[in-house]
Structures are given as structure tokens and as C-alpha cells.
Short mmCIF file of N, CA, C and O in Angstrom, two decimals:
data_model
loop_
_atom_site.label_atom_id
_atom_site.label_comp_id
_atom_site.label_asym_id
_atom_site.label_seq_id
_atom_site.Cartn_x
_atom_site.Cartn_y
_atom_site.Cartn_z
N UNK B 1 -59.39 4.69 -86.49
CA UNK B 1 -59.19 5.44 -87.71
C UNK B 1 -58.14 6.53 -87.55
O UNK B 1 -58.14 7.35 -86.63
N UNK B 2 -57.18 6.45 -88.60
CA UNK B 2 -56.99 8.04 -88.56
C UNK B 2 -56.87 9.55 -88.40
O UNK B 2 -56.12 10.39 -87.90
N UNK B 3 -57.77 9.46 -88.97
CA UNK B 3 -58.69 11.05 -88.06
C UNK B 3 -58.77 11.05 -87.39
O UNK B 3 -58.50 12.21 -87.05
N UNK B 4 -59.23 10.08 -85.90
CA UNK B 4 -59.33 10.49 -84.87
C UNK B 4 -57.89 10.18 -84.09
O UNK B 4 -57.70 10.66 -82.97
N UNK B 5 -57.39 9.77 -84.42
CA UNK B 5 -55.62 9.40 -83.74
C UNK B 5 -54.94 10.98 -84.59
O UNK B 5 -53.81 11.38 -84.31
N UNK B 6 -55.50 11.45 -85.24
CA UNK B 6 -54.95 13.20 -85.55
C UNK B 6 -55.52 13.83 -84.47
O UNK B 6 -54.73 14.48 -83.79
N UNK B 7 -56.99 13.82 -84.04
CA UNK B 7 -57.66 14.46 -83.67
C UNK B 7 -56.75 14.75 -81.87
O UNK B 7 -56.29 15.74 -81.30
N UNK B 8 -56.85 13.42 -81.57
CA UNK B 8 -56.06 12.93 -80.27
C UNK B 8 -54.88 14.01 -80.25
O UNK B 8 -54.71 14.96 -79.49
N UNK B 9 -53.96 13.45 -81.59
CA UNK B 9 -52.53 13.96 -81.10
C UNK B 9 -52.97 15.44 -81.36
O UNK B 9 -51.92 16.01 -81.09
N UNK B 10 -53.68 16.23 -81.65
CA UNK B 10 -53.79 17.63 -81.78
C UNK B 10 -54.48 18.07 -80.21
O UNK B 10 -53.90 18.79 -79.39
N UNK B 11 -55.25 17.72 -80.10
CA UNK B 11 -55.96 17.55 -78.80
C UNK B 11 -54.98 17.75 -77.78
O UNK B 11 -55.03 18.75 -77.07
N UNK B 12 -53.92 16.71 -77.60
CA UNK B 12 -53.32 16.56 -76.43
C UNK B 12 -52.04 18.17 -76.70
O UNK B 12 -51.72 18.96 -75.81
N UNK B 13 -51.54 18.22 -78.23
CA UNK B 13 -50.23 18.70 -78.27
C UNK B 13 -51.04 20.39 -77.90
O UNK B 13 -50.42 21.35 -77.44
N UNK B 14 -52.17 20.40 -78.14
CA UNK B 14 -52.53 22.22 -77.89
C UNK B 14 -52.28 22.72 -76.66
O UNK B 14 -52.71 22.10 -75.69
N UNK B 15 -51.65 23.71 -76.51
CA UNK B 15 -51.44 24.08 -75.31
C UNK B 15 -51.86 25.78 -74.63
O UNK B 15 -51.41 26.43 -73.68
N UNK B 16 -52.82 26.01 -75.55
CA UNK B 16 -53.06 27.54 -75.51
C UNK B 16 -52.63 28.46 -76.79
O UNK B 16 -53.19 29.54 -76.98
N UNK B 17 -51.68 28.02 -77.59
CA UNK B 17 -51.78 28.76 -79.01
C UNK B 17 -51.95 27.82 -79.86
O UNK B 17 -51.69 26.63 -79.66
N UNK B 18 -52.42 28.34 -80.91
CA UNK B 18 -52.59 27.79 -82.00
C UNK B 18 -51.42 26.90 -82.83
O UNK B 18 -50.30 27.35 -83.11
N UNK B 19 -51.82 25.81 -83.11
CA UNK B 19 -51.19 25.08 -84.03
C UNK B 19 -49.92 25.89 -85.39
O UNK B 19 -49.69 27.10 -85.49
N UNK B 20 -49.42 25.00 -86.09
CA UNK B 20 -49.23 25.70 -87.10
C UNK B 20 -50.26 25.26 -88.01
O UNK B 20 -50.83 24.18 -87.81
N UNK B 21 -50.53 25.93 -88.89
CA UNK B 21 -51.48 26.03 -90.40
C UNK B 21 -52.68 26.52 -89.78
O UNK B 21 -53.73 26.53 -90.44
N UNK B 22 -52.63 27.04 -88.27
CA UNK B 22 -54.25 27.69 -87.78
C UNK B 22 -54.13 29.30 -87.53
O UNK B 22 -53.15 30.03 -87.33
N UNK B 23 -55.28 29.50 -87.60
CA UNK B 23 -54.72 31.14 -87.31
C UNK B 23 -55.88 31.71 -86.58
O UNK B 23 -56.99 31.27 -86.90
N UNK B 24 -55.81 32.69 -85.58
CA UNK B 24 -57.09 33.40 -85.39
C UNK B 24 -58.37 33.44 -86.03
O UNK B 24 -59.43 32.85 -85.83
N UNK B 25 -57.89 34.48 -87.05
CA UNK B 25 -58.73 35.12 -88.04
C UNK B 25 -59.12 34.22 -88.82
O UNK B 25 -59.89 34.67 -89.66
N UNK B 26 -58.90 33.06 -88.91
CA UNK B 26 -59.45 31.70 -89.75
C UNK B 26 -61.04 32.11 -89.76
O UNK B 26 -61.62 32.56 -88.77
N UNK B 27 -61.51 31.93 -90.77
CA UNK B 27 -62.92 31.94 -90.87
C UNK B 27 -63.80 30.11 -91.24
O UNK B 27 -64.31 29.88 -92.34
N UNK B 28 -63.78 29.22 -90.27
CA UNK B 28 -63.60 27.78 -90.32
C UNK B 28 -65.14 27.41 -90.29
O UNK B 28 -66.08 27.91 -89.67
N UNK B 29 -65.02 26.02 -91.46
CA UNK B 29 -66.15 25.40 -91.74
C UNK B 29 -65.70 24.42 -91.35
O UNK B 29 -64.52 24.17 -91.57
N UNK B 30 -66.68 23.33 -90.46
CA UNK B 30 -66.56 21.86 -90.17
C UNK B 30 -67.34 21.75 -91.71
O UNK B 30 -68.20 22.43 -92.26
N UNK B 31 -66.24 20.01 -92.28
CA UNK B 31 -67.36 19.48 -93.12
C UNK B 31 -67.67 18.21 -93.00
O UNK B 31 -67.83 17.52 -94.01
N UNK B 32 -67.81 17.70 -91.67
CA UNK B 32 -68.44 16.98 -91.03
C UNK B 32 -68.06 16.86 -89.95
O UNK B 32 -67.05 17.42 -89.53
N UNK B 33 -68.94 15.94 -89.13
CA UNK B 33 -68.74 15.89 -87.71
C UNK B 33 -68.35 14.95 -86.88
O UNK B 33 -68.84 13.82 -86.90
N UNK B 34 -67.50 15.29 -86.12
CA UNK B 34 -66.60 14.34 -85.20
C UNK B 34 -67.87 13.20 -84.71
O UNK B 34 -69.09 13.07 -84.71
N UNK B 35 -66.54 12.45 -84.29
CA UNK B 35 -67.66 11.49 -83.63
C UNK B 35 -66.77 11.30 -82.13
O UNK B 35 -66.01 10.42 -81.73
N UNK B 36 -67.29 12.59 -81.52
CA UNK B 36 -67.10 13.11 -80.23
C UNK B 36 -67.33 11.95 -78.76
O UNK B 36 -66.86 12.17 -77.65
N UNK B 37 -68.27 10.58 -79.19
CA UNK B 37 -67.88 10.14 -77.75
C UNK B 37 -66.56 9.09 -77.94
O UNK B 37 -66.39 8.18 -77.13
N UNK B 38 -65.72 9.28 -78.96
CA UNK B 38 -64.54 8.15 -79.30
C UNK B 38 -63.48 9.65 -78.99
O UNK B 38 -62.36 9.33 -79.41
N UNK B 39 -63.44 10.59 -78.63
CA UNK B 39 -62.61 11.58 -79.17
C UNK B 39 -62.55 12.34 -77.74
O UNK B 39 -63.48 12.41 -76.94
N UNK B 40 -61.16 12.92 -77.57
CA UNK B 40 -61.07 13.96 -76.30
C UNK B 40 -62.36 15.03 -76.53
O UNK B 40 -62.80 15.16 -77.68
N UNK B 41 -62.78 15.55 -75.74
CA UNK B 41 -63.27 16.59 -75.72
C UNK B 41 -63.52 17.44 -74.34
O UNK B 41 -63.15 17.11 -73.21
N UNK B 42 -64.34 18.78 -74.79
CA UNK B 42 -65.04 18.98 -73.50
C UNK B 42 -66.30 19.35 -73.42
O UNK B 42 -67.04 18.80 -74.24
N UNK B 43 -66.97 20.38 -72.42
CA UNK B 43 -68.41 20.33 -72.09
C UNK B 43 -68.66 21.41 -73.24
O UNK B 43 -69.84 21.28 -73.56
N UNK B 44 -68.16 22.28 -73.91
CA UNK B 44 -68.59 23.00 -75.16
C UNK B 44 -68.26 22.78 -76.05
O UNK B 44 -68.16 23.70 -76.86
N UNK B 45 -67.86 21.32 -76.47
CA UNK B 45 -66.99 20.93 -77.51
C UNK B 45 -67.86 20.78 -78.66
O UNK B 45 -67.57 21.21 -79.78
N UNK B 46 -69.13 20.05 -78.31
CA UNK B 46 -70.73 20.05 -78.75
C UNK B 46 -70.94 21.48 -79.37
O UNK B 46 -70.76 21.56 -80.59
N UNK B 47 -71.25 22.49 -78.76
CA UNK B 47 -71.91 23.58 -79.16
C UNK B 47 -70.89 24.48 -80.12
O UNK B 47 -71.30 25.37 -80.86
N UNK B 48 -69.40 24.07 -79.99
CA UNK B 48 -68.52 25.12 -80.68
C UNK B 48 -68.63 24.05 -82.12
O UNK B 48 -68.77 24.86 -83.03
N UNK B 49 -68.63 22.77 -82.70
CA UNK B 49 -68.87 22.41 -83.81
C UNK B 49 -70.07 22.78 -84.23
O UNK B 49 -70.01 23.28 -85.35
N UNK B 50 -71.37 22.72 -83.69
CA UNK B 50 -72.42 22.58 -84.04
C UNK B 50 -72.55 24.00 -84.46
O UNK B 50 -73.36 24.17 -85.38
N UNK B 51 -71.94 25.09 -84.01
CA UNK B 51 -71.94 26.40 -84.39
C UNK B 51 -71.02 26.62 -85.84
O UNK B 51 -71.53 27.18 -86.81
N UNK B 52 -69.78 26.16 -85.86
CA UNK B 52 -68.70 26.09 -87.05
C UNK B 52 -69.34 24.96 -87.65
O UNK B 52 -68.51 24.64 -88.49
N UNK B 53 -70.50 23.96 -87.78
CA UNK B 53 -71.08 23.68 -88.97
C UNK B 53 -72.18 24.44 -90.04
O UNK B 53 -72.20 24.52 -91.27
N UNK B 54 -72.96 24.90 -89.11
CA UNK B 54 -74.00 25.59 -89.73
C UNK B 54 -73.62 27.33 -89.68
O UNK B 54 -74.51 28.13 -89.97
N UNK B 55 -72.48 27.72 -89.34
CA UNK B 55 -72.23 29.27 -89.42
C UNK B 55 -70.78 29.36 -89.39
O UNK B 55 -70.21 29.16 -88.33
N UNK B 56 -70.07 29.67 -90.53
CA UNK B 56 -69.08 29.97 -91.08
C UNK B 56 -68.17 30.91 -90.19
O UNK B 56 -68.57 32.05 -90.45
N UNK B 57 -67.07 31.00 -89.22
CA UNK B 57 -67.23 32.34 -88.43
C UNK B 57 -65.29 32.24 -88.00
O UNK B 57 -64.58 31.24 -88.08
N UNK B 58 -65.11 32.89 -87.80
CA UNK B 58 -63.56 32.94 -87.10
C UNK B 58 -64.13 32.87 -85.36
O UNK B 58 -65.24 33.03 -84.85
N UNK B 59 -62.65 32.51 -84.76
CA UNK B 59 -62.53 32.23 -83.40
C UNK B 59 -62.91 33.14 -82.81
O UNK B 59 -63.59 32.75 -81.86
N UNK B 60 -62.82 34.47 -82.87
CA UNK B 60 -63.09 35.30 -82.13
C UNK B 60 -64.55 35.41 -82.20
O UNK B 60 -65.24 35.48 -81.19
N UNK B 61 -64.96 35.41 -83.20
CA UNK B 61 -66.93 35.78 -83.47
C UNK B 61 -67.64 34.26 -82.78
O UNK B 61 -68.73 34.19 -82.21
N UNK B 62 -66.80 33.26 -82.98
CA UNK B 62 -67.84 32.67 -82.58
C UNK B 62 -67.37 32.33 -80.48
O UNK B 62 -68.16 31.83 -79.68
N UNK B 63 -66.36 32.67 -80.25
CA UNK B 63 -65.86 32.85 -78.60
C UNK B 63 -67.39 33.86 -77.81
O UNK B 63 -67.96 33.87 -76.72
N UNK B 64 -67.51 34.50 -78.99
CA UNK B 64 -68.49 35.86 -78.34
C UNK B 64 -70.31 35.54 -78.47
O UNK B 64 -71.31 35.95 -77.88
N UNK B 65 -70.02 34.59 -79.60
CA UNK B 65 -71.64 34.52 -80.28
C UNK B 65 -71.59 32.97 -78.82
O UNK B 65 -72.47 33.02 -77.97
N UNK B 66 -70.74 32.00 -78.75
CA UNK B 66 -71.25 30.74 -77.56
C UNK B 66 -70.44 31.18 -76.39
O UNK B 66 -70.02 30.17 -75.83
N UNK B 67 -69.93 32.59 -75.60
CA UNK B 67 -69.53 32.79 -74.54
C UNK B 67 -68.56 32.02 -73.63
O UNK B 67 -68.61 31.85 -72.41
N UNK B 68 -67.50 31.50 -74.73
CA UNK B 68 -66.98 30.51 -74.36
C UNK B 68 -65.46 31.31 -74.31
O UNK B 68 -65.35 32.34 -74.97
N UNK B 69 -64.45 30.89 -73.63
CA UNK B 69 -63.06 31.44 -73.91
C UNK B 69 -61.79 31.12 -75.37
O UNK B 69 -61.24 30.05 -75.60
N UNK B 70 -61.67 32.03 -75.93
CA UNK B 70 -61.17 31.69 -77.00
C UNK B 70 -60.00 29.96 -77.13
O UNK B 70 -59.80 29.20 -78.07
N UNK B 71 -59.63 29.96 -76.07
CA UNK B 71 -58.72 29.08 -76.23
C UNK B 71 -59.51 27.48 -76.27
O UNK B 71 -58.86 26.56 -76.78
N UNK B 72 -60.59 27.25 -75.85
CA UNK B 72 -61.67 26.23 -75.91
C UNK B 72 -61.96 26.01 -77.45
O UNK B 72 -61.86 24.91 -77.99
N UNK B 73 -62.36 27.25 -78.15
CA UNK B 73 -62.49 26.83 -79.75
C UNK B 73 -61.27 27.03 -80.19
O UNK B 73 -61.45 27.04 -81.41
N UNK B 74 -59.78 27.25 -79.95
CA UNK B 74 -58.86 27.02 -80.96
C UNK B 74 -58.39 25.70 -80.64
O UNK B 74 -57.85 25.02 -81.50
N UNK B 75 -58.58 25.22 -79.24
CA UNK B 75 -58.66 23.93 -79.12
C UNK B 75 -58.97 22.96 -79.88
O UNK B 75 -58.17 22.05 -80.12
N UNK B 76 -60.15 23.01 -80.36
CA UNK B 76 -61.18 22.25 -81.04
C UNK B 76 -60.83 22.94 -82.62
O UNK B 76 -60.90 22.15 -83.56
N UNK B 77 -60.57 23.98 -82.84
CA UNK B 77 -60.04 23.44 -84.38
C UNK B 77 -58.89 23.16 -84.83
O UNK B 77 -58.63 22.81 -85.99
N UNK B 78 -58.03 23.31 -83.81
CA UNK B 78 -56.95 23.28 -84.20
C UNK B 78 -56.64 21.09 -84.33
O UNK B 78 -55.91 20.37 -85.02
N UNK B 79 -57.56 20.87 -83.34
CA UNK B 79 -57.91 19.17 -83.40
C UNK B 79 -58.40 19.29 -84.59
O UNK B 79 -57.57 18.84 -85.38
N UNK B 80 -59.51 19.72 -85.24
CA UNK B 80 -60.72 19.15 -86.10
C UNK B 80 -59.82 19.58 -87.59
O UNK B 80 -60.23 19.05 -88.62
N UNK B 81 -58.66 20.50 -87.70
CA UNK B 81 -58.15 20.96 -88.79
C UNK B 81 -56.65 20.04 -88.90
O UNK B 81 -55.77 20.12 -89.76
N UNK B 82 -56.73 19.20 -87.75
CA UNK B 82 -55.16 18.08 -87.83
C UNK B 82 -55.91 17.02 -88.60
O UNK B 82 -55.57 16.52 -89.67
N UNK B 83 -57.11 16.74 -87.81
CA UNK B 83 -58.14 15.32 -88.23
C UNK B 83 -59.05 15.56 -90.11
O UNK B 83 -59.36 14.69 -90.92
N UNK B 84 -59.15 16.49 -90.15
CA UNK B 84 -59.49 17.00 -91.53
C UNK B 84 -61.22 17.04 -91.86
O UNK B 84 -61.96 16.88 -92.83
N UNK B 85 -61.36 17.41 -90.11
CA UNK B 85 -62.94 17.58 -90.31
C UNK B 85 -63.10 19.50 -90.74
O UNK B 85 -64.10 19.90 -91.34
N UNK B 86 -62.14 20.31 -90.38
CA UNK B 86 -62.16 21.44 -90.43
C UNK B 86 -61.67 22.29 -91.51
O UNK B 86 -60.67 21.81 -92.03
N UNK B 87 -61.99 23.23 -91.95
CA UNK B 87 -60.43 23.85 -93.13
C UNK B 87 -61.10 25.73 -92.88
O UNK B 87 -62.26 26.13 -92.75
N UNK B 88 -59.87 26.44 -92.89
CA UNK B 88 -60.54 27.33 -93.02
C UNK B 88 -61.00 28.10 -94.69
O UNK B 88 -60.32 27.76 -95.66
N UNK B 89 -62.22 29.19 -94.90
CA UNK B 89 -62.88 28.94 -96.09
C UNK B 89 -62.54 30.33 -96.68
O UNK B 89 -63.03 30.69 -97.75
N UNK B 90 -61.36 31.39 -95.69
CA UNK B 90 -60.92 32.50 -96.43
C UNK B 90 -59.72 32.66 -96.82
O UNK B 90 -59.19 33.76 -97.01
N UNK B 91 -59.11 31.37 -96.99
CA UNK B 91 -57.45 31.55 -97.17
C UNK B 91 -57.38 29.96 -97.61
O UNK B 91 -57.99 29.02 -97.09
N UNK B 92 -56.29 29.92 -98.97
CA UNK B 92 -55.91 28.45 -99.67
C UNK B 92 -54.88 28.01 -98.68
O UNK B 92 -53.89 28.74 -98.68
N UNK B 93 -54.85 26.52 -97.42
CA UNK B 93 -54.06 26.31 -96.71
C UNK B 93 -52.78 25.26 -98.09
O UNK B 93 -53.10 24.28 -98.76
N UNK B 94 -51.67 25.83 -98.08
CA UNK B 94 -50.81 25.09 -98.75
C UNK B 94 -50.52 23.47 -98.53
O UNK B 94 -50.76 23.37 -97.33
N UNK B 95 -50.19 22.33 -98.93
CA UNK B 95 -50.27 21.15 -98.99
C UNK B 95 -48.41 20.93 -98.28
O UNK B 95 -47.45 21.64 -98.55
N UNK B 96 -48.44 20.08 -97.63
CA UNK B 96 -47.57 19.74 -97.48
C UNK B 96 -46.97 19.14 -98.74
O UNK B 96 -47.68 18.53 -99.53
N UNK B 97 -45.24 19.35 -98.98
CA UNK B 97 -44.39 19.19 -100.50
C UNK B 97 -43.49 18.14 -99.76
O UNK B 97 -42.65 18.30 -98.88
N UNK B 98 -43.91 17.13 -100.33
CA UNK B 98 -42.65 15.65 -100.42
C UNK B 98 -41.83 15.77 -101.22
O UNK B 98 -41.78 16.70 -102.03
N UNK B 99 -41.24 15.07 -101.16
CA UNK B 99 -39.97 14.84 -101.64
C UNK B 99 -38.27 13.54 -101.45
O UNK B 99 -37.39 13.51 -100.59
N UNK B 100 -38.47 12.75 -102.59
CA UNK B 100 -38.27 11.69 -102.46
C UNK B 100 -36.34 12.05 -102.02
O UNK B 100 -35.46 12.89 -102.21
N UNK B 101 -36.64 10.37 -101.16
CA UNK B 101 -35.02 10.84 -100.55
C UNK B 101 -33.87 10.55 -101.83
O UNK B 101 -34.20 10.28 -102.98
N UNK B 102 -32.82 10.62 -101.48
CA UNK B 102 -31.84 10.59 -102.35
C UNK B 102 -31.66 9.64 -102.67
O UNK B 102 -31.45 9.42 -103.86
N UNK B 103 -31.68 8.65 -101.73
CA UNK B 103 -31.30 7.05 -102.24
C UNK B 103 -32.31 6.06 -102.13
O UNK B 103 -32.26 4.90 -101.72
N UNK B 104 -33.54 6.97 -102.74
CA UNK B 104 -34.79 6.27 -103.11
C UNK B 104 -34.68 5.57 -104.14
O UNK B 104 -34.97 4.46 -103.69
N UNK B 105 -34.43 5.40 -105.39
CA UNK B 105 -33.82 4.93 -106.68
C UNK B 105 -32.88 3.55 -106.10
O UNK B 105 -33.01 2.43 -106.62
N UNK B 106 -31.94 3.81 -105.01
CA UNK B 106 -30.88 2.44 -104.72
C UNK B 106 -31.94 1.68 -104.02
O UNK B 106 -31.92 0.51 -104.40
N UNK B 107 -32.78 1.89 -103.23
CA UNK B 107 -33.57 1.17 -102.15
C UNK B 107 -35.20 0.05 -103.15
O UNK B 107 -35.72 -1.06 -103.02
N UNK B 108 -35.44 1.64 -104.32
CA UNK B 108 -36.43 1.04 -105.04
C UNK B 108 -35.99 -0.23 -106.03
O UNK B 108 -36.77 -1.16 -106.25
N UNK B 109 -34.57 -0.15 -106.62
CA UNK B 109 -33.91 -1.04 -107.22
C UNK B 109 -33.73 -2.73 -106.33
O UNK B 109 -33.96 -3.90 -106.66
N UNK B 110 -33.12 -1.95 -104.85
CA UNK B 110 -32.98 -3.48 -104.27
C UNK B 110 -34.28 -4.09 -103.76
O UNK B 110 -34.23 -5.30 -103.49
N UNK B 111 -35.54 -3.40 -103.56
CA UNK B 111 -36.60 -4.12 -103.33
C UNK B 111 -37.50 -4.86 -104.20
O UNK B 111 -38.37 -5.68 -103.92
N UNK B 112 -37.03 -4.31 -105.54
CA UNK B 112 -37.34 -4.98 -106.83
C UNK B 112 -36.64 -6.25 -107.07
O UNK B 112 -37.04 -7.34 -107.50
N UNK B 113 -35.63 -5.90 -106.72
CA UNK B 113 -34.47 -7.29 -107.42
C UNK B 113 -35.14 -8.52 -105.96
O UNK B 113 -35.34 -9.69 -106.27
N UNK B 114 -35.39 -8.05 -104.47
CA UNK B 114 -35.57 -8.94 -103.58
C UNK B 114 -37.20 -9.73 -103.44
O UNK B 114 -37.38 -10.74 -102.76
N UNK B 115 -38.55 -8.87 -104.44
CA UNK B 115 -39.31 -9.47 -105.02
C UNK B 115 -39.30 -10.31 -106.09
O UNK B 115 -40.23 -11.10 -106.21
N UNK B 116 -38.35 -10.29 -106.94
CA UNK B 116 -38.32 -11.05 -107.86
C UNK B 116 -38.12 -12.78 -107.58
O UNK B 116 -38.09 -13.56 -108.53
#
């Protein structure tokens, strides 16, 4: 699936800071849950979702509430917020804006005329 080939490439690309579209102060809800034995993880990978499901909290509160080092849970959301199990719930994250190429119109024309 998907999600978890996000989850992967977020997983592997973290390297101690945060992603872009993640932030510290994120106050992050899982809204559902990985399915952690198909998925990188580690030995608190368990307890830092199971905490950001049932308690709403930024990285720092919850580093302190499961005694874990901050970079372990930005790890893990910064995966779970590529895969779209995560979002944070005090700030609107903006959508990525497409935008069709220029010679979308010549390409949509000749793939029409080559179905016909």
C-alpha cells in the first residue's frame, strides 16, 4: 500500500530534524494506527502512537510524559504525517497546489486523437 511505502520513505529520509510540514510544537493526533509489524520501526515506536492516539500532545510533552528522546517521536511522526496516519490538530497544514504543465492541452489532444 501506499501509506506504508510513505511511511518507509519518511522513516528512512529522517535524519534528526524534522521533516518539512512538521514542527515541534505540533500538537499531533494519530487517526489510526500503523500496522507496525509491515513498517520500520523501533522499541518505543508502540508506546509513542499509542500515547498520540488516545492523548493529543506536542513532541516535547509527550518526549517527557514516555521518557523517550525527542528525536524517536519526531521520527515517528514525521513517518506517520508522510503516510497520513498523523496530522497535527492546532494548525490548518496547507495542501499541496498542482498545476497543470504547459503543454498539457498538446499532449491531452494527441492522446485523444491516438485513442480514437
Amino acid at each position: 500500500p501506499l501509506d506504508e511505502l510513505m511511511w518507509a520513505c519518511a522513516w528512512k529520509q529522517f535524519d534528526g530534524e524534522l521533516l518539512d510540514g512538521c514542527r515541534r510544537d505540533d500538537v499531533v493526533s494519530f487517526n489510526r494506527w500503523p500496522n507496525l509489524s509491515r513498517l520500520p520501526h523501533q522499541g518505543s515506536t508502540h508506546r509513542i502512537v499509542a500515547l498520540l492516539t488516545q492523548r493529543h500532545s506536542s513532541i516535547v510533552l509527550a518526549s517527557r510524559l514516555l521518557r523517550v528522546p525527542e528525536a524517536d517521536i519526531a521520527q515517528v511522526y514525521c513517518a506517520a504525517q508522510r503516510a497520513g496516519y498523523a496530522a497535527p490538530i492546532n494548525r490548518t497544514v496547507e495542501e499541496p497546489v498542482t498545476k497543470t504543465h504547459r503543454h498539457q492541452s498538446l499532449i491531452s489532444r494527441l492522446m485523444a486523437r491516438l485513442q480514437r
